[in-house]
Tab-separated table of C-alpha atoms and ligand atoms in Angstrom:
chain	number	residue	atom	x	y	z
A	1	UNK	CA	-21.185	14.336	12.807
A	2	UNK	CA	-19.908	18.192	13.636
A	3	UNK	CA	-17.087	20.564	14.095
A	4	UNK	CA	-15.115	18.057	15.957
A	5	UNK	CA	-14.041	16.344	12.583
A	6	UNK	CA	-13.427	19.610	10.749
A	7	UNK	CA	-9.161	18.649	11.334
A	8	UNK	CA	-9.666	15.046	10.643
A	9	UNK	CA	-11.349	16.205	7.086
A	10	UNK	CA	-8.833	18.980	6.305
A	11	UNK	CA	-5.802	17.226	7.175
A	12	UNK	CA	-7.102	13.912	4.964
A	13	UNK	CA	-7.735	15.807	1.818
A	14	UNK	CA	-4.778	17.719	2.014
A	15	UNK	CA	-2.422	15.016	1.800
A	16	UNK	CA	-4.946	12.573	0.150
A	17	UNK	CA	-4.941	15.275	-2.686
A	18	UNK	CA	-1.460	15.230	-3.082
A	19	UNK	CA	-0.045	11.509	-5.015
A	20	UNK	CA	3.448	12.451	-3.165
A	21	UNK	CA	2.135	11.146	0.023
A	22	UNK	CA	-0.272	8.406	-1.641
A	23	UNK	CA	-2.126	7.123	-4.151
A	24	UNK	CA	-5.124	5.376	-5.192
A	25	UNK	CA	-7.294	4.068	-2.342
A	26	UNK	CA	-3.992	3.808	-0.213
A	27	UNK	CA	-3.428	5.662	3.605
A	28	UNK	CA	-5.498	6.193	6.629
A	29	UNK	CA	-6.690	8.468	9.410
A	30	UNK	CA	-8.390	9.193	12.429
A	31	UNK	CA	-9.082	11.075	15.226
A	32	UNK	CA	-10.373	10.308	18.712
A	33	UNK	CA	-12.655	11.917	20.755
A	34	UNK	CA	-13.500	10.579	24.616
A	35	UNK	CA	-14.593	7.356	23.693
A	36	UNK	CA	-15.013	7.559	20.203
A	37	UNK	CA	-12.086	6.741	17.319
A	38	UNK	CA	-13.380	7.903	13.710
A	39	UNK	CA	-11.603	6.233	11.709
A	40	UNK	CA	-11.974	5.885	8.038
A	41	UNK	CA	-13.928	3.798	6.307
A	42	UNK	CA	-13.061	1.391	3.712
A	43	UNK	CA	-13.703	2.496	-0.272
A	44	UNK	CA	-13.570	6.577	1.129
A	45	UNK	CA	-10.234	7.851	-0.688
A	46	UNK	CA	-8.809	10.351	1.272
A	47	UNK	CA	-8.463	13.297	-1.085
A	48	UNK	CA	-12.080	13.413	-1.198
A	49	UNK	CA	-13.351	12.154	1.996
A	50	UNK	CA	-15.472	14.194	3.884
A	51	UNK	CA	-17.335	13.318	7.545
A	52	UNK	CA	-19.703	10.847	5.976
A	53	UNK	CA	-16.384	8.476	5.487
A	54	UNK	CA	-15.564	8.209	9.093
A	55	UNK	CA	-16.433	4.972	10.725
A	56	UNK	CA	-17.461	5.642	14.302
A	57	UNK	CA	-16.109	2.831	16.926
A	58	UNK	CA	-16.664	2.604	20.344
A	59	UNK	CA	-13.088	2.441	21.990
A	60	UNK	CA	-13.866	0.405	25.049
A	61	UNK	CA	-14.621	-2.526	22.656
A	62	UNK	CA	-11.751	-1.745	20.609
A	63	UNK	CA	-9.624	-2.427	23.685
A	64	UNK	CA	-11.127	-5.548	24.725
A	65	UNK	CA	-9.904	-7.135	21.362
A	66	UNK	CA	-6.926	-7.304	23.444
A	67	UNK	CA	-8.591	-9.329	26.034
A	68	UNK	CA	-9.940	-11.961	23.500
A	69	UNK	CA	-8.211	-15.033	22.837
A	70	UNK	CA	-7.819	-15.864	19.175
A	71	UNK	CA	-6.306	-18.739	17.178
A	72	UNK	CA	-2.378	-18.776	17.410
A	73	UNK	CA	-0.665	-20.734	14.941
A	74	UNK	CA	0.655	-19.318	11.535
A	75	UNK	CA	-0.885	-21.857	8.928
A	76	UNK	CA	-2.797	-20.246	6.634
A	77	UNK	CA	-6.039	-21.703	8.013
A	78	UNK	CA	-4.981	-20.596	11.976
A	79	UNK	CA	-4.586	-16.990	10.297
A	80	UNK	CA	-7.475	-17.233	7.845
A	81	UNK	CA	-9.699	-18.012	10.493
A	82	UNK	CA	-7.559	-15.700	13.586
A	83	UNK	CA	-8.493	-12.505	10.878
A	84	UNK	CA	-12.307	-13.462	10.877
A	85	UNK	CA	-12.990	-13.610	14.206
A	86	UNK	CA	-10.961	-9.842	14.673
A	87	UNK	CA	-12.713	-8.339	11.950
A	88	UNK	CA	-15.946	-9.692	13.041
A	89	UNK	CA	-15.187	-7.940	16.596
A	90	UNK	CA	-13.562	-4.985	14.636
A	91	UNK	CA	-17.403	-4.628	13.115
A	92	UNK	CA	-18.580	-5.163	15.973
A	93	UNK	CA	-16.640	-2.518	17.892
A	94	UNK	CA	-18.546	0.209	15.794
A	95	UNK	CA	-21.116	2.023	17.498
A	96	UNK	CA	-24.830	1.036	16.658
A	97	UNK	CA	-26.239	1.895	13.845
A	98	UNK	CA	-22.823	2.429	11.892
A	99	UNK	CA	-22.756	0.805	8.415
A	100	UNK	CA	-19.556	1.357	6.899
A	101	UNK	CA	-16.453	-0.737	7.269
A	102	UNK	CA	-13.751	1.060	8.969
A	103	UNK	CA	-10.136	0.288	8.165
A	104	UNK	CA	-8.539	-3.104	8.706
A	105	UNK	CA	-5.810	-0.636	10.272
A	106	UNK	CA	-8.577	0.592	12.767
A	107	UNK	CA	-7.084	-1.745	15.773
A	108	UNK	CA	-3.871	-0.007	15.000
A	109	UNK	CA	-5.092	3.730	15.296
A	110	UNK	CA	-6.984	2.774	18.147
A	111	UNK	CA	-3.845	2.465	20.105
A	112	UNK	CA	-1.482	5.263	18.755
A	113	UNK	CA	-0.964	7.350	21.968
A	114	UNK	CA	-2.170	10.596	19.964
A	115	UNK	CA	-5.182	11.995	19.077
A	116	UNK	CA	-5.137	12.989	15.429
A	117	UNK	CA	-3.560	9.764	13.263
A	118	UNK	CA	-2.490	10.488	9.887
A	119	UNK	CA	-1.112	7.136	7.904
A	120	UNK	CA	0.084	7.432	4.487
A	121	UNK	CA	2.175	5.625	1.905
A	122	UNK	CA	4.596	8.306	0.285
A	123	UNK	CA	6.714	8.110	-2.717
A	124	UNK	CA	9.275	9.127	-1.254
A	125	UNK	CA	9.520	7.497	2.150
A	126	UNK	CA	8.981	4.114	0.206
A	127	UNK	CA	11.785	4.966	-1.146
A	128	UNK	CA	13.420	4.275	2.514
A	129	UNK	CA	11.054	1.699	3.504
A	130	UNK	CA	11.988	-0.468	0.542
A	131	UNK	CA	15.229	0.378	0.789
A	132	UNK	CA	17.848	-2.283	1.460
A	133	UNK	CA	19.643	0.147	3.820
A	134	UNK	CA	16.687	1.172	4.640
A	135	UNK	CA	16.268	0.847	7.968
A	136	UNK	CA	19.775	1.759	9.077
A	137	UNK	CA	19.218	4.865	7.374
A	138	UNK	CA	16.322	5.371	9.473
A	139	UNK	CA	17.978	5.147	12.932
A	140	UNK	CA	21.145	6.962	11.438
A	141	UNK	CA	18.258	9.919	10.695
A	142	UNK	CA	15.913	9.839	13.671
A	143	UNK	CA	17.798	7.913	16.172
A	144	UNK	CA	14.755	6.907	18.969
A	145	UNK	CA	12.722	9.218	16.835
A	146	UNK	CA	11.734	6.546	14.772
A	147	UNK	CA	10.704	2.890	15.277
A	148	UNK	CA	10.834	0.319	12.277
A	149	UNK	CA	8.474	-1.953	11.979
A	150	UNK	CA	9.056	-5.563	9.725
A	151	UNK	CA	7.173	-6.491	6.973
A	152	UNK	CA	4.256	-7.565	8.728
A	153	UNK	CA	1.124	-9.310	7.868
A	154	UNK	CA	-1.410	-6.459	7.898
A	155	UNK	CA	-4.520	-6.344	10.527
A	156	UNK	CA	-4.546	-8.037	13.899
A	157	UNK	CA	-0.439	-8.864	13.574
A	158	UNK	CA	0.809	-5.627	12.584
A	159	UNK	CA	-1.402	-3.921	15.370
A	160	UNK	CA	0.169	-6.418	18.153
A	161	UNK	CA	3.415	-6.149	16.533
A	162	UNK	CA	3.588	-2.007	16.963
A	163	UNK	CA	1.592	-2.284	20.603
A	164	UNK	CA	4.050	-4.502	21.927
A	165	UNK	CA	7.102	-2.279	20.680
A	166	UNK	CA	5.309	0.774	22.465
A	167	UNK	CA	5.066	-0.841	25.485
A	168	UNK	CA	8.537	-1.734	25.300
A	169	UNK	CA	9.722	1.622	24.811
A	170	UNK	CA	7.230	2.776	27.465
A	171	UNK	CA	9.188	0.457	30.055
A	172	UNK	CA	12.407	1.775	28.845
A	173	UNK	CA	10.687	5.242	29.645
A	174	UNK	CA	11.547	5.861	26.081
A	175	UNK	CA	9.050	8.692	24.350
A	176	UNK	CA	6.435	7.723	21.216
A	177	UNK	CA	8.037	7.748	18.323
A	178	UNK	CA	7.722	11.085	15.425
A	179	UNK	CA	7.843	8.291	12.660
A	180	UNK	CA	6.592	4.530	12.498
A	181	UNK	CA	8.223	3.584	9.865
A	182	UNK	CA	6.241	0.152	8.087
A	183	UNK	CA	8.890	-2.033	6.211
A	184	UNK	CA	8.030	-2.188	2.432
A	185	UNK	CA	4.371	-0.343	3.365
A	186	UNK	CA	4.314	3.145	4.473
A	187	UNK	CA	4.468	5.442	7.452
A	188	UNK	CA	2.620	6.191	10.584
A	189	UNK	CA	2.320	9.625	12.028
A	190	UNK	CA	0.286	11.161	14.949
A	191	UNK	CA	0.066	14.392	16.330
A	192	UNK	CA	-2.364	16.545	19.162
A	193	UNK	CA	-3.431	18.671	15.725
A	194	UNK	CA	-3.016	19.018	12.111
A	195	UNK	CA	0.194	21.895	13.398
A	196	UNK	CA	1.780	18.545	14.913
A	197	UNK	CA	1.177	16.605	12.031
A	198	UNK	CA	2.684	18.868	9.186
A	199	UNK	CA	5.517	19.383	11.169
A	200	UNK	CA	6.543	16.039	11.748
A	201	UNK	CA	5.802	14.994	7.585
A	202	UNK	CA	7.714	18.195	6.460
A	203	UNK	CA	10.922	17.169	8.612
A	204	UNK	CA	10.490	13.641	7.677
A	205	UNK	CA	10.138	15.093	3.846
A	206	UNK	CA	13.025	17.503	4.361
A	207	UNK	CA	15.572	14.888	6.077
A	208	UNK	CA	14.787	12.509	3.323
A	209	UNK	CA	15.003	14.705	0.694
A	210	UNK	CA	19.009	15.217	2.032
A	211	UNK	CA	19.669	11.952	1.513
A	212	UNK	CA	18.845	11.701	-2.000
A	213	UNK	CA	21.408	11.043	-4.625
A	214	UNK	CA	19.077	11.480	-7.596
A	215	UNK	CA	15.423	11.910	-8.573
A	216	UNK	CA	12.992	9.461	-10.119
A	217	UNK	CA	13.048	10.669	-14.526
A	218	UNK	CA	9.587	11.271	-15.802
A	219	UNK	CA	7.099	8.985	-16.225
A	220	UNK	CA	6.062	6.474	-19.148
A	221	UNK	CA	3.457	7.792	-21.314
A	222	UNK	CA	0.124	6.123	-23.040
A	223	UNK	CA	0.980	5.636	-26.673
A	224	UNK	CA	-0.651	3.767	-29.396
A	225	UNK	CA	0.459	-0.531	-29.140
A	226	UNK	CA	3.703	-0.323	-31.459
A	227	UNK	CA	3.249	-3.943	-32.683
A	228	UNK	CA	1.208	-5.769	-34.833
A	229	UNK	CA	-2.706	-6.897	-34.565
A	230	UNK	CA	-2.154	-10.301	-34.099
A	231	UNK	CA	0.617	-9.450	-30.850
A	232	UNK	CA	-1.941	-6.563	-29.267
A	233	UNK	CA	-4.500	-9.511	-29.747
A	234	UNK	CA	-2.672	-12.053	-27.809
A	235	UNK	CA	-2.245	-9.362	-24.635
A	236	UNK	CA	-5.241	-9.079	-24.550
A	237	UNK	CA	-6.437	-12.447	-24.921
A	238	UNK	CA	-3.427	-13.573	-22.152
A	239	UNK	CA	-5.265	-10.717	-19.689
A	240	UNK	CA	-9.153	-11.633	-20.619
A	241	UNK	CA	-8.904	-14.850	-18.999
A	242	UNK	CA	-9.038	-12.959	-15.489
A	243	UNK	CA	-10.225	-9.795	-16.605
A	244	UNK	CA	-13.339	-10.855	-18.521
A	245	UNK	CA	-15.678	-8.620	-20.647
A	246	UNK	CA	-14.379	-5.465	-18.986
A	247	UNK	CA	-11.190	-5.865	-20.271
A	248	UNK	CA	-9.789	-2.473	-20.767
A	249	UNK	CA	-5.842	-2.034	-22.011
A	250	UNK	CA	-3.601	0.907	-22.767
A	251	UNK	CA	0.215	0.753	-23.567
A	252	UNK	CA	2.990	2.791	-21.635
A	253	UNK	CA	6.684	3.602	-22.676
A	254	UNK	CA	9.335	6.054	-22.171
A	255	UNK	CA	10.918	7.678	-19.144
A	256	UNK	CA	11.808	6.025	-16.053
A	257	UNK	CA	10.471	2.462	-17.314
A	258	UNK	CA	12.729	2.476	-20.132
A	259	UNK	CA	16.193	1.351	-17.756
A	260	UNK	CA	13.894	-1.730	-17.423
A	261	UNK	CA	13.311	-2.935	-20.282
A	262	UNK	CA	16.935	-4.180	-21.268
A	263	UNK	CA	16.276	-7.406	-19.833
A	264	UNK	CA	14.497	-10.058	-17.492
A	265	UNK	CA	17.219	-9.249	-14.737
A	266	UNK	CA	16.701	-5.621	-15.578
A	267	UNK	CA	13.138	-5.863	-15.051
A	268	UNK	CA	13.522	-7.968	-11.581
A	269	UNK	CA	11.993	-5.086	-9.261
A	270	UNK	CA	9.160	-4.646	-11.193
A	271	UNK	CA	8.579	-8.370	-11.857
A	272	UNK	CA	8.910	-8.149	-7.952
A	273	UNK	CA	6.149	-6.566	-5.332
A	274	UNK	CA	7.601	-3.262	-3.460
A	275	UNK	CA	4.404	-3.126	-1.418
A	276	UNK	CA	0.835	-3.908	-0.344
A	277	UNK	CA	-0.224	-0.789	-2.957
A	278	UNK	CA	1.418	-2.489	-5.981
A	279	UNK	CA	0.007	-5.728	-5.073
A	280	UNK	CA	-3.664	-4.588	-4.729
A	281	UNK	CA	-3.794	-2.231	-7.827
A	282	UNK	CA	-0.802	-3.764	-10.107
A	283	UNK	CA	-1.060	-7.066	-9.384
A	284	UNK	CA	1.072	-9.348	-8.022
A	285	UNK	CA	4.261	-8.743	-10.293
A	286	UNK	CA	4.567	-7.900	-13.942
A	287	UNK	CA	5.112	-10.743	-16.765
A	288	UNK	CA	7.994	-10.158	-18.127
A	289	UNK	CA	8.044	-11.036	-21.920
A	290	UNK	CA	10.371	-10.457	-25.217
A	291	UNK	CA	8.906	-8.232	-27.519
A	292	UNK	CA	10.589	-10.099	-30.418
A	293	UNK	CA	9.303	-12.963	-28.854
A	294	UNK	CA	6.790	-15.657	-30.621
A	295	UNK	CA	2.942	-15.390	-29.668
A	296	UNK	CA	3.399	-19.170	-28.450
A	297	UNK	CA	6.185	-18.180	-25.809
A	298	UNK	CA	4.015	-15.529	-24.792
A	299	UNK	CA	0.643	-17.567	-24.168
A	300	UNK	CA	3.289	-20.277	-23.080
A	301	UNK	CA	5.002	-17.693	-20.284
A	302	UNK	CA	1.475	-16.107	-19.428
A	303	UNK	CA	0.267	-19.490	-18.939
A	304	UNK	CA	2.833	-20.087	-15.874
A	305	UNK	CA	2.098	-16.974	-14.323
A	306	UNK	CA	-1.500	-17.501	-13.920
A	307	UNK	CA	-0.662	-20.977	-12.859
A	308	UNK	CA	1.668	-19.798	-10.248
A	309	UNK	CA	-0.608	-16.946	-9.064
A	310	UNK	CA	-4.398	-17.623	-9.443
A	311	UNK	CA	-4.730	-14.557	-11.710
A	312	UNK	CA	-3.385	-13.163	-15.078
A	313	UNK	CA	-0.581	-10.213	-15.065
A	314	UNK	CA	-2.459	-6.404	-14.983
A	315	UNK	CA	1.138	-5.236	-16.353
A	316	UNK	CA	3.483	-7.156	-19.292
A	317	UNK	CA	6.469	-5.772	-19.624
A	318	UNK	CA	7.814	-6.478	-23.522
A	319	UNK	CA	11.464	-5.786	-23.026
A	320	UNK	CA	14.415	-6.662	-24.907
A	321	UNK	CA	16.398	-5.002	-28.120
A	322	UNK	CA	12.903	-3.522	-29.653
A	323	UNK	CA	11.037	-0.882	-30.827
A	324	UNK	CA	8.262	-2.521	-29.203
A	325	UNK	CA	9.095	-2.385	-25.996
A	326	UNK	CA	7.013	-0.437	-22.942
A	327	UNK	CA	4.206	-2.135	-21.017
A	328	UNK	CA	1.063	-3.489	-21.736
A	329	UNK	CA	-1.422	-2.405	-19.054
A	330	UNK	CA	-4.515	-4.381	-18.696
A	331	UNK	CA	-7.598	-4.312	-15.847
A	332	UNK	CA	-11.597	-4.697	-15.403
A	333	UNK	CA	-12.542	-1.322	-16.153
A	334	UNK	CA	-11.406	2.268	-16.651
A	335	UNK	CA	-10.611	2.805	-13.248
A	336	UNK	CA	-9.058	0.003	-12.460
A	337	UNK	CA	-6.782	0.331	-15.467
A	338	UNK	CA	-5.881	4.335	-14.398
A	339	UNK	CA	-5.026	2.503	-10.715
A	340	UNK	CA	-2.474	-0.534	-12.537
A	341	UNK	CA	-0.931	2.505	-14.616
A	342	UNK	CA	-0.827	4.766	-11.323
A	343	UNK	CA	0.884	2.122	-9.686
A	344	UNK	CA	2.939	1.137	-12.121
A	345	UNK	CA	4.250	4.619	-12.369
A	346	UNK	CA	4.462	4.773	-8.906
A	347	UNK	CA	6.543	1.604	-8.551
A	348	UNK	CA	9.276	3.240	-10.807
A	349	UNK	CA	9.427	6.493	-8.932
A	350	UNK	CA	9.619	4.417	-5.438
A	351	UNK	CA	12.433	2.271	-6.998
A	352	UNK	CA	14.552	5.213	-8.362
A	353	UNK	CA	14.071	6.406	-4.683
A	354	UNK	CA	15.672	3.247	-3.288
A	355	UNK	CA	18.551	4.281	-4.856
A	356	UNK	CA	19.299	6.657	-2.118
A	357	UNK	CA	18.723	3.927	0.338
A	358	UNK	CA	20.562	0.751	-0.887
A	359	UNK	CA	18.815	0.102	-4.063
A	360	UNK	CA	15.017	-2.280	-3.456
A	361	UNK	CA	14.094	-4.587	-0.919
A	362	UNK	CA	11.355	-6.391	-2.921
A	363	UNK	CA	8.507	-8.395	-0.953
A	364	UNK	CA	8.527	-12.337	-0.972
A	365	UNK	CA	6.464	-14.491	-1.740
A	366	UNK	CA	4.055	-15.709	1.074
A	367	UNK	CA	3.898	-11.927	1.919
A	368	UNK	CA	2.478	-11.322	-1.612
A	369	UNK	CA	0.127	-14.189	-1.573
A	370	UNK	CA	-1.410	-13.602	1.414
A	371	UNK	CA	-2.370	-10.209	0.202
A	372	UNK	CA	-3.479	-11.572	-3.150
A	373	UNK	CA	-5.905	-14.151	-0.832
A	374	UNK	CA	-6.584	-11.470	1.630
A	375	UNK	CA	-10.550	-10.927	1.541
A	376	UNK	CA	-10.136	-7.593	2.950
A	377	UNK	CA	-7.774	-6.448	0.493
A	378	UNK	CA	-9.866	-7.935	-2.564
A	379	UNK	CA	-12.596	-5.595	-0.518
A	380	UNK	CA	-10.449	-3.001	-1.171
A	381	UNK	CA	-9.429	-3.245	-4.292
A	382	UNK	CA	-13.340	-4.046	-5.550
A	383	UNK	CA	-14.577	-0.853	-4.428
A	384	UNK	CA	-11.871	0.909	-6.403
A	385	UNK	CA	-12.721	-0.647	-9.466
A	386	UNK	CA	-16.322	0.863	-9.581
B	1	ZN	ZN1	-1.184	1.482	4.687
């Protein structure tokens, strides 16, 4: 590695430092040079990243993915086995000798008509990607500026999906967009240098910012478990049964999470998914429990939701008329837990964001599953747990 990736470092630590443009594990970027897209590598966070978490691929094999002919079909054993065969190409598309996984988005870079790629999943413009006005709002703002992408399975589909709406622009002689905007995800941004790049995030920021009819409150706060023994007991038996002998729990009230708490219907976004972030680090949805309730209702409720996903809650929300209430944050391990609460807090601030934009768009449910079942994203969400 040398000079040449001098920008691509700078430019990733300066937003990856900065949990206004993303958190956690989350974003991507990459740079190419002649034939060769460094990209980075899964398990690098970006506010720390330096050249050794660049994934070097060889381009020309990267392109031939589009020559390939994978499984069609959109039963989850045509995709399971359609996102094998890519990724085992994708690995193979690095150039010899290169260990490290490089982005499932890698595909996706690869064919952004710019050299310096810098993907990231901000607070605020998740406020207008989960927005139900969202997109409107978008082409009212940027006009041909912008392109908005569905929510779209991530990988092989989403890469297609964005190629084949640049080529359609490119027939329309219609130039690449500033902003591609990712449906309940993030944004994509590309520039010739990191000069490009801020420009095009602080206008994005700025025009946003215009639109907004009020900011997210503060956050919830760690506090002592207001309840009794026996209740603190049964959380954390409820999470244990996924979580195991790392099992590590904190409480959170106050602030923004409080206009939640009233009720179930209250709580709906947050027992909802805004995006792939929430899912991989918060789980797929918060229980959503009385605090008054009876320990049987609550192993009785907690029972169903592991039923109906595969795994128990990382975040139960105790709600209702209570001094009790707040959430109950539970993971396997320290960091893991500092990632649910992250994202939990996260979550709220992208929600009082929607606001601005129609008020939530919240993910369904085959969307959420298949990122629950996704290998790469369990990958992903592994190697932040360490
Ligand atoms: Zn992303």
């Amino acid at each position: 590695m040398n000079d040449i990736l001098n920008d691509l470092v700078a430019v990733s630590r300066e937003y990856g430092a900065d949990p206004q443009w993303v958190v956690a594990g989350g974003g991507n970027t990459s740079l190419k040079v002649d034939d060769i897209l460094y990209v980075k590598a899964s398990g690098f966070p970006l506010a720390t990243i330096d050249e050794g978490g660049f994934a070097r691929m060889d381009r020309s094999k990267l392109a031939a993915i589009w020559n390939t002919d994978y499984p069609a079909g959109e039963d989850t054993a045509a995709v399971a086995e359609r996102e094998r065969l890519v990724l085992a190409d994708m690995m193979a598309a690095c150039v010899p000798g290169e260990e490290k996984r490089p982005s499932v988005e890698a595909l996706l870079h690869d064919l952004l008509p710019w050299p310096l790629i810098v993907h990231l999943h901000p607070t605020l413009v998740n406020g207008l990607t989960c927005g139900m006005k969202g997109q409107a709002i978008a082409g009212e703002l940027f006009g041909e500026a912008q392109e908005w992408i569905p929510v779209t399975d991530p990988g092989y589909v989403l890469a297609k999906v964005i190629k084949d709406t640049l080529e359609n622009r490119t027939a329309r002689s219609v130039n690449a967009p500033d902003f591609i905007f990712l449906a309940n995800h993030g944004v994509f941004v590309g520039g010739a240098d990191i000069g490009e790049i801020r420009e095009k995030y602080s206008r994005l920021k700025k025009s946003l910012e215009d639109r907004l009819v009020r900011s997210p409150d503060a956050l919830p706060v760690k506090t002592t478990f207001p309840g009794a023994a026996a209740q603190r007991e049964i959380l954390s038996k409820i999470t244990s049964n996924f979580f195991g002998v790392n099992l590590e729990t904190t409480f959170v009230s106050g602030g923004e999470l409080e206009k939640y708490l009233p009720d179930a219907d209250a709580a709906a976004p947050l027992i909802g998914s805004l995006t792939p972030d929430h899912i991989v680090y918060a789980g797929p949805g918060a229980l959503y429990l009385e605090a008054g309730g009876s320990l049987k209702e609550w192993e009785t409720a907690a029972k169903s939701f592991s039923d109906f996903w595969g795994k128990s809650p990382n975040i139960i929300l105790l709600g209702g008329n209570s001094e009790n209430a707040g959430a109950f944050v539970a993971a396997s391990g320290e960091k893991a837990l500092d990632n649910a609460v992250l994202l939990l807090g996260n979550a709220l601030e992208v929600c009082a964001f929607t606001e601005s934009f129609g008020g939530p768009l919240l993910l369904d449910e085959r969307f959420i599953r298949f990122i629950v079942d996704w290998e790469v994203e369990n990958y992903r969400s592994k190697l932040a747990s360490i």
